[in-house]
Amino acid sequence: MTEEQGPNDKPPELPPELAGFHLVFGTPRRLPKAAGLPGRVAVLDIAFAGEAGGRRNTFDKTTRKLIDALGERLAAWVDHHDSAHHAEYRDDPRFTLATKAEHGACPEMIDEAVVTAAGRVDTIVCHTDFDGIVCAAKWILGGREPYPGADADARAVDTRIGLPSPRGAHLDRALRARPRDEATMLAVAQELVAPTPAAKAAIDAASADLEPREAEAARLARGYRQLSDDLCLVDVGDGAPYDKTWLLLLGQQRAKMAAVVDGDTVTFAAPFDSGVDFLAAFGISGGMPTLVSIHRPRLRESLAALGVDEAVAQQF
């Protein structure tokens, strides 16, 4: 059950138009078990796990575990996040891997040639965000954009450079409003592959839910504290749901880098074209250079690595 589902809600069902594929959603640290993935599998927009959360050997325990468990059933893995482990799979034709600097969004890496080379695919595992679901839709459509400009929309959404089209922005808002709700993810996939009135209604309802989350983010942004010329930080404490993406973007209006402390997690963000590399600064093996989450116990050392005055860092 997702956080958005009630106790009497049925689990989301795969829309009939997508029934040729099993569609599964995941994140770098929350991957499905190989035994639950039927047939041959394509993994799209799922980064190789690094140590951003503070855990060691995360790659071996998650990413490599899934790769090894799938074995020959792994048909393709397409991703655009940085990882020191990419080199291990450079000579494996099933892997199409790039860095965030090379491809700001993953859908632009998927075309007819990539889909054809993979052969038959029964299950698609994709990331839970707009970028990942556009990847899944392109795969289902044989490498074709689900609508003209979808690749550009994915790049705008994933890099936060430029503005997506109204259609792309609307779908992204729905996913940001209900980031753990698989029913909304499936509705977006349906809308991209074969639109239906039911999918549109679900997306419209989810998108409307983002407004109060954005308002709460704007309220929380008033609590940003300037820790250095280049970094501001806010601790959100306990309160109403908020849109973390919007809160981080509001912080970046105050400083080049913004950090949000939420319970045991601290998320750092900087503009895509800022030149900031949190992975290098924090000694993390993979992920996005400009967007990283760590465990709160690592906050003090992370602030020091970003040049925050020692006396200020010691307060955390």
Coordinates of C-alpha atoms in Angstrom, one line a residue:
M1 CA 0.0 0.0 0.0
T2 CA 1.3 3.5 -0.8
E3 CA 1.1 6.5 1.4
E4 CA -1.6 7.9 -0.8
Q5 CA -3.8 4.8 -0.7
G6 CA -6.4 4.2 1.9
P7 CA -6.9 0.9 3.7
N8 CA -9.8 -0.1 1.4
D9 CA -8.2 1.0 -1.9
K10 CA -7.4 -1.7 -4.4
P11 CA -3.8 -1.8 -5.6
P12 CA -3.3 -0.1 -9.0
E13 CA -4.0 -2.3 -12.0
L14 CA -2.0 -2.2 -15.2
P15 CA -4.1 -0.3 -17.9
P16 CA -5.2 -2.6 -20.7
E17 CA -3.2 -0.6 -23.3
L18 CA 0.0 -1.3 -21.4
A19 CA -0.8 -5.0 -20.8
G20 CA 2.0 -6.1 -23.2
F21 CA 4.4 -5.1 -20.5
H22 CA 4.7 -5.5 -16.8
L23 CA 5.4 -2.0 -15.5
V24 CA 7.2 -1.7 -12.2
F25 CA 8.4 1.4 -10.4
G26 CA 11.6 1.7 -8.3
T27 CA 14.4 3.9 -7.0
P28 CA 18.2 3.3 -6.7
R29 CA 17.8 2.0 -3.1
R30 CA 14.4 0.4 -3.4
L31 CA 14.6 -2.0 -6.3
P32 CA 12.2 -4.8 -6.8
K33 CA 13.3 -8.4 -6.3
A34 CA 14.3 -10.3 -9.5
A35 CA 12.0 -13.2 -8.6
G36 CA 9.0 -10.8 -8.9
L37 CA 9.9 -9.5 -12.4
P38 CA 8.5 -11.8 -15.1
G39 CA 10.5 -12.6 -18.3
R40 CA 13.1 -10.4 -19.8
V41 CA 13.6 -7.0 -18.0
A42 CA 14.6 -3.5 -19.0
V43 CA 15.7 -1.1 -16.3
L44 CA 15.3 2.6 -17.1
D45 CA 16.5 5.8 -15.4
I46 CA 17.5 3.9 -12.2
A47 CA 20.9 5.1 -11.0
F48 CA 23.5 2.7 -9.7
A49 CA 23.2 3.1 -6.0
G50 CA 26.0 5.0 -4.2
E51 CA 26.7 5.9 -0.6
A52 CA 24.8 9.1 -0.6
G53 CA 22.6 7.9 2.3
G54 CA 25.6 7.1 4.4
R55 CA 25.5 3.4 3.9
R56 CA 28.5 1.5 2.6
N57 CA 28.4 -1.3 0.0
T58 CA 25.0 0.0 -1.2
F59 CA 25.8 -0.8 -4.8
D60 CA 26.6 -4.4 -4.0
K61 CA 23.5 -4.9 -1.8
T62 CA 21.1 -3.3 -4.3
T63 CA 22.2 -2.7 -7.9
R64 CA 24.7 -5.5 -8.3
K65 CA 22.3 -7.9 -6.4
L66 CA 19.5 -7.2 -9.0
I67 CA 21.9 -7.4 -12.0
D68 CA 23.3 -10.7 -10.8
A69 CA 19.9 -12.2 -9.8
L70 CA 18.4 -11.3 -13.2
G71 CA 21.4 -12.8 -15.1
E72 CA 20.6 -13.4 -18.8
R73 CA 17.0 -12.1 -18.2
L74 CA 18.4 -8.6 -18.0
A75 CA 17.7 -7.2 -21.5
A76 CA 18.8 -3.6 -21.0
W77 CA 19.8 -1.0 -18.4
V78 CA 19.7 2.6 -19.5
D79 CA 20.7 5.4 -17.1
H80 CA 22.2 8.9 -17.1
H81 CA 23.5 9.3 -13.5
D82 CA 27.1 9.4 -12.5
S83 CA 28.7 6.3 -11.0
A84 CA 32.2 4.9 -10.5
H85 CA 30.7 1.5 -11.2
H86 CA 29.8 2.3 -14.8
A87 CA 33.3 1.2 -15.9
E88 CA 32.5 -2.4 -14.8
Y89 CA 29.8 -2.7 -17.5
R90 CA 31.4 -0.6 -20.3
D91 CA 31.8 -3.7 -22.4
D92 CA 28.4 -5.2 -21.8
P93 CA 26.1 -4.3 -24.7
R94 CA 23.0 -4.5 -22.5
F95 CA 24.1 -1.3 -20.6
T96 CA 23.6 2.1 -22.1
L97 CA 25.1 4.4 -19.4
A98 CA 26.0 8.1 -19.3
T99 CA 26.7 10.9 -16.9
K100 CA 24.3 13.6 -16.0
A101 CA 26.5 16.1 -17.8
E102 CA 26.3 14.0 -21.0
H103 CA 22.5 13.6 -20.9
G104 CA 20.5 15.8 -18.6
A105 CA 17.6 13.5 -19.0
C106 CA 17.3 9.7 -19.6
P107 CA 14.5 9.6 -22.3
E108 CA 16.8 11.2 -24.9
M109 CA 19.0 8.1 -24.6
I110 CA 16.2 5.8 -25.7
D111 CA 15.6 5.4 -29.4
E112 CA 14.5 2.7 -31.8
A113 CA 18.0 1.3 -32.0
V114 CA 18.3 0.8 -28.3
V115 CA 14.9 -0.8 -28.0
T116 CA 15.5 -3.1 -31.0
A117 CA 19.0 -4.2 -29.7
A118 CA 17.4 -5.3 -26.4
G119 CA 15.1 -7.7 -28.1
R120 CA 11.9 -9.0 -26.4
V121 CA 11.2 -7.2 -23.1
D122 CA 8.4 -8.4 -20.8
T123 CA 9.0 -6.1 -17.8
I124 CA 10.0 -2.5 -17.5
V125 CA 11.4 -1.2 -14.3
C126 CA 11.5 2.6 -14.3
H127 CA 12.2 5.5 -11.9
T128 CA 9.1 7.0 -10.2
D129 CA 9.5 10.5 -11.6
F130 CA 8.5 12.2 -14.8
D131 CA 11.9 11.4 -16.4
G132 CA 11.6 7.7 -15.6
I133 CA 8.0 7.3 -16.7
V134 CA 8.6 9.0 -20.0
C135 CA 11.4 6.5 -20.5
A136 CA 9.0 3.6 -20.0
A137 CA 6.5 5.2 -22.4
K138 CA 9.2 5.6 -25.1
W139 CA 10.2 2.0 -24.7
I140 CA 6.6 0.8 -25.0
L141 CA 6.3 2.9 -28.1
G142 CA 9.4 1.4 -29.7
G143 CA 11.7 4.4 -29.0
R144 CA 9.2 7.0 -30.2
E145 CA 8.4 10.1 -28.1
P146 CA 5.0 9.9 -26.6
Y147 CA 4.3 13.4 -27.8
P148 CA 6.4 15.9 -29.7
G149 CA 8.8 17.6 -27.2
A150 CA 8.5 14.9 -24.5
D151 CA 12.3 14.5 -24.4
A152 CA 12.8 18.2 -24.1
D153 CA 10.2 18.3 -21.3
A154 CA 12.0 15.5 -19.4
R155 CA 15.3 17.5 -19.7
A156 CA 13.7 20.7 -18.4
V157 CA 12.1 18.9 -15.5
D158 CA 15.1 16.9 -14.6
T159 CA 17.6 19.7 -14.8
R160 CA 15.3 22.5 -13.9
I161 CA 16.7 24.6 -16.7
G162 CA 14.1 26.2 -18.9
L163 CA 10.4 25.4 -18.7
P164 CA 8.6 22.3 -19.8
S165 CA 5.5 22.5 -22.0
P166 CA 2.2 22.9 -20.3
R167 CA 1.5 19.2 -20.8
G168 CA 4.8 18.2 -19.3
A169 CA 4.5 20.5 -16.4
H170 CA 1.0 19.2 -15.6
L171 CA 2.2 15.6 -15.6
D172 CA 5.2 16.5 -13.5
R173 CA 3.1 18.3 -10.9
A174 CA 0.8 15.3 -10.5
L175 CA 3.9 13.1 -9.8
R176 CA 5.4 15.6 -7.4
A177 CA 2.1 15.9 -5.5
R178 CA 1.9 12.1 -5.0
P179 CA 5.5 10.9 -5.2
R180 CA 4.8 7.4 -3.8
D181 CA 1.4 6.8 -5.3
E182 CA 1.7 4.0 -8.0
A183 CA -1.8 4.7 -9.2
T184 CA -0.8 8.2 -10.2
M185 CA 2.4 6.8 -11.9
L186 CA 0.3 4.4 -13.9
A187 CA -2.1 7.1 -14.9
V188 CA 0.8 9.2 -16.2
A189 CA 2.1 6.2 -18.1
Q190 CA -1.4 5.6 -19.5
E191 CA -1.7 9.3 -20.6
L192 CA 1.6 9.1 -22.4
V193 CA 1.0 5.8 -24.2
A194 CA -2.8 5.8 -24.8
P195 CA -4.7 8.6 -23.1
T196 CA -8.1 7.8 -21.5
P197 CA -10.6 10.0 -19.7
A198 CA -9.9 8.1 -16.4
A199 CA -6.2 8.7 -16.6
K200 CA -6.7 12.4 -17.3
A201 CA -9.1 12.8 -14.3
A202 CA -6.6 11.1 -12.0
I203 CA -3.8 13.3 -13.2
D204 CA -5.9 16.5 -12.8
A205 CA -6.8 15.5 -9.3
A206 CA -3.2 14.7 -8.3
S207 CA -1.9 17.9 -9.9
A208 CA -4.4 20.0 -7.9
D209 CA -3.0 18.5 -4.7
L210 CA 0.4 20.2 -5.3
E211 CA -0.9 23.7 -4.6
P212 CA -1.0 23.4 -0.8
R213 CA 2.3 21.6 -0.8
E214 CA 3.9 24.5 -2.7
A215 CA 2.3 26.9 -0.3
E216 CA 3.8 25.1 2.7
A217 CA 7.2 25.0 0.9
A218 CA 7.0 28.8 0.5
R219 CA 6.2 29.2 4.2
L220 CA 9.1 26.9 5.2
A221 CA 11.5 28.8 2.9
R222 CA 11.2 31.8 5.2
G223 CA 13.2 29.7 7.7
Y224 CA 16.3 29.4 5.5
R225 CA 19.5 30.2 7.4
Q226 CA 22.5 31.5 5.5
L227 CA 25.5 29.3 6.5
S228 CA 27.9 30.8 4.0
D229 CA 27.9 33.0 0.9
D230 CA 27.1 29.9 -1.2
L231 CA 24.9 27.8 1.1
C232 CA 21.6 28.2 2.9
L233 CA 19.9 25.6 5.0
V234 CA 16.4 25.0 6.5
D235 CA 15.2 22.4 9.0
V236 CA 11.6 21.7 8.2
G237 CA 10.8 19.9 11.5
D238 CA 7.4 18.3 11.8
G239 CA 4.5 19.8 9.9
A240 CA 2.2 19.7 6.9
P241 CA 3.3 17.9 3.7
Y242 CA 5.4 20.2 1.4
D243 CA 7.0 20.0 -2.0
K244 CA 10.8 19.5 -1.4
T245 CA 11.7 20.3 -5.0
W246 CA 10.0 23.7 -4.7
L247 CA 11.6 24.3 -1.3
L248 CA 15.1 23.5 -2.7
L249 CA 14.5 25.8 -5.7
L250 CA 13.4 28.6 -3.4
G251 CA 16.6 28.1 -1.4
Q252 CA 18.7 28.4 -4.6
Q253 CA 17.2 31.8 -5.1
R254 CA 19.1 32.8 -1.9
A255 CA 22.4 30.9 -2.5
K256 CA 24.0 28.7 -5.1
M257 CA 23.5 25.7 -2.8
A258 CA 20.5 24.9 -0.7
A259 CA 20.0 22.2 2.0
V260 CA 16.8 20.8 3.5
V261 CA 16.9 18.9 6.8
D262 CA 13.9 16.6 7.1
G263 CA 14.1 14.2 10.0
D264 CA 17.1 11.9 9.5
T265 CA 17.7 13.0 5.9
V266 CA 19.5 16.1 4.6
T267 CA 19.1 16.9 0.9
F268 CA 21.6 19.2 -0.9
A269 CA 20.8 20.8 -4.2
A270 CA 22.4 23.2 -6.7
P271 CA 21.5 24.3 -10.2
F272 CA 22.4 21.8 -12.9
D273 CA 24.8 24.2 -14.6
S274 CA 26.4 25.5 -11.3
G275 CA 29.5 23.4 -11.5
V276 CA 28.8 22.1 -8.0
D277 CA 29.7 18.4 -7.5
F278 CA 28.4 17.1 -4.2
L279 CA 29.5 13.6 -5.1
A280 CA 33.1 14.7 -5.2
A281 CA 32.8 16.9 -2.1
F282 CA 31.2 14.2 0.0
G283 CA 33.2 11.2 -1.4
I284 CA 30.2 9.5 -2.8
S285 CA 30.5 7.0 -5.7
G286 CA 27.4 7.7 -7.7
G287 CA 24.2 9.6 -8.2
M288 CA 23.5 13.2 -9.3
P289 CA 26.4 15.7 -8.8
T290 CA 24.0 18.5 -8.0
L291 CA 21.4 16.6 -5.9
V292 CA 22.4 14.4 -3.0
S293 CA 20.7 13.1 0.1
I294 CA 22.7 12.0 3.2
H295 CA 22.0 10.8 6.7
R296 CA 21.8 13.6 9.2
P297 CA 24.7 12.3 11.3
R298 CA 26.9 13.2 8.3
L299 CA 25.7 16.8 8.2
R300 CA 28.5 18.4 10.1
E301 CA 31.3 16.8 8.0
S302 CA 29.4 17.6 4.8
L303 CA 29.0 21.3 5.8
A304 CA 32.8 21.4 6.4
A305 CA 33.4 19.8 3.0
L306 CA 31.4 22.7 1.4
G307 CA 33.6 25.3 3.1
V308 CA 31.2 26.3 5.9
D309 CA 33.0 27.9 8.8
E310 CA 34.0 25.3 11.4
A311 CA 32.3 27.2 14.2
V312 CA 29.0 27.2 12.2
A313 CA 29.4 23.6 11.2
Q314 CA 29.9 22.6 14.8
Q315 CA 26.4 23.8 15.7
F316 CA 25.1 20.7 13.8

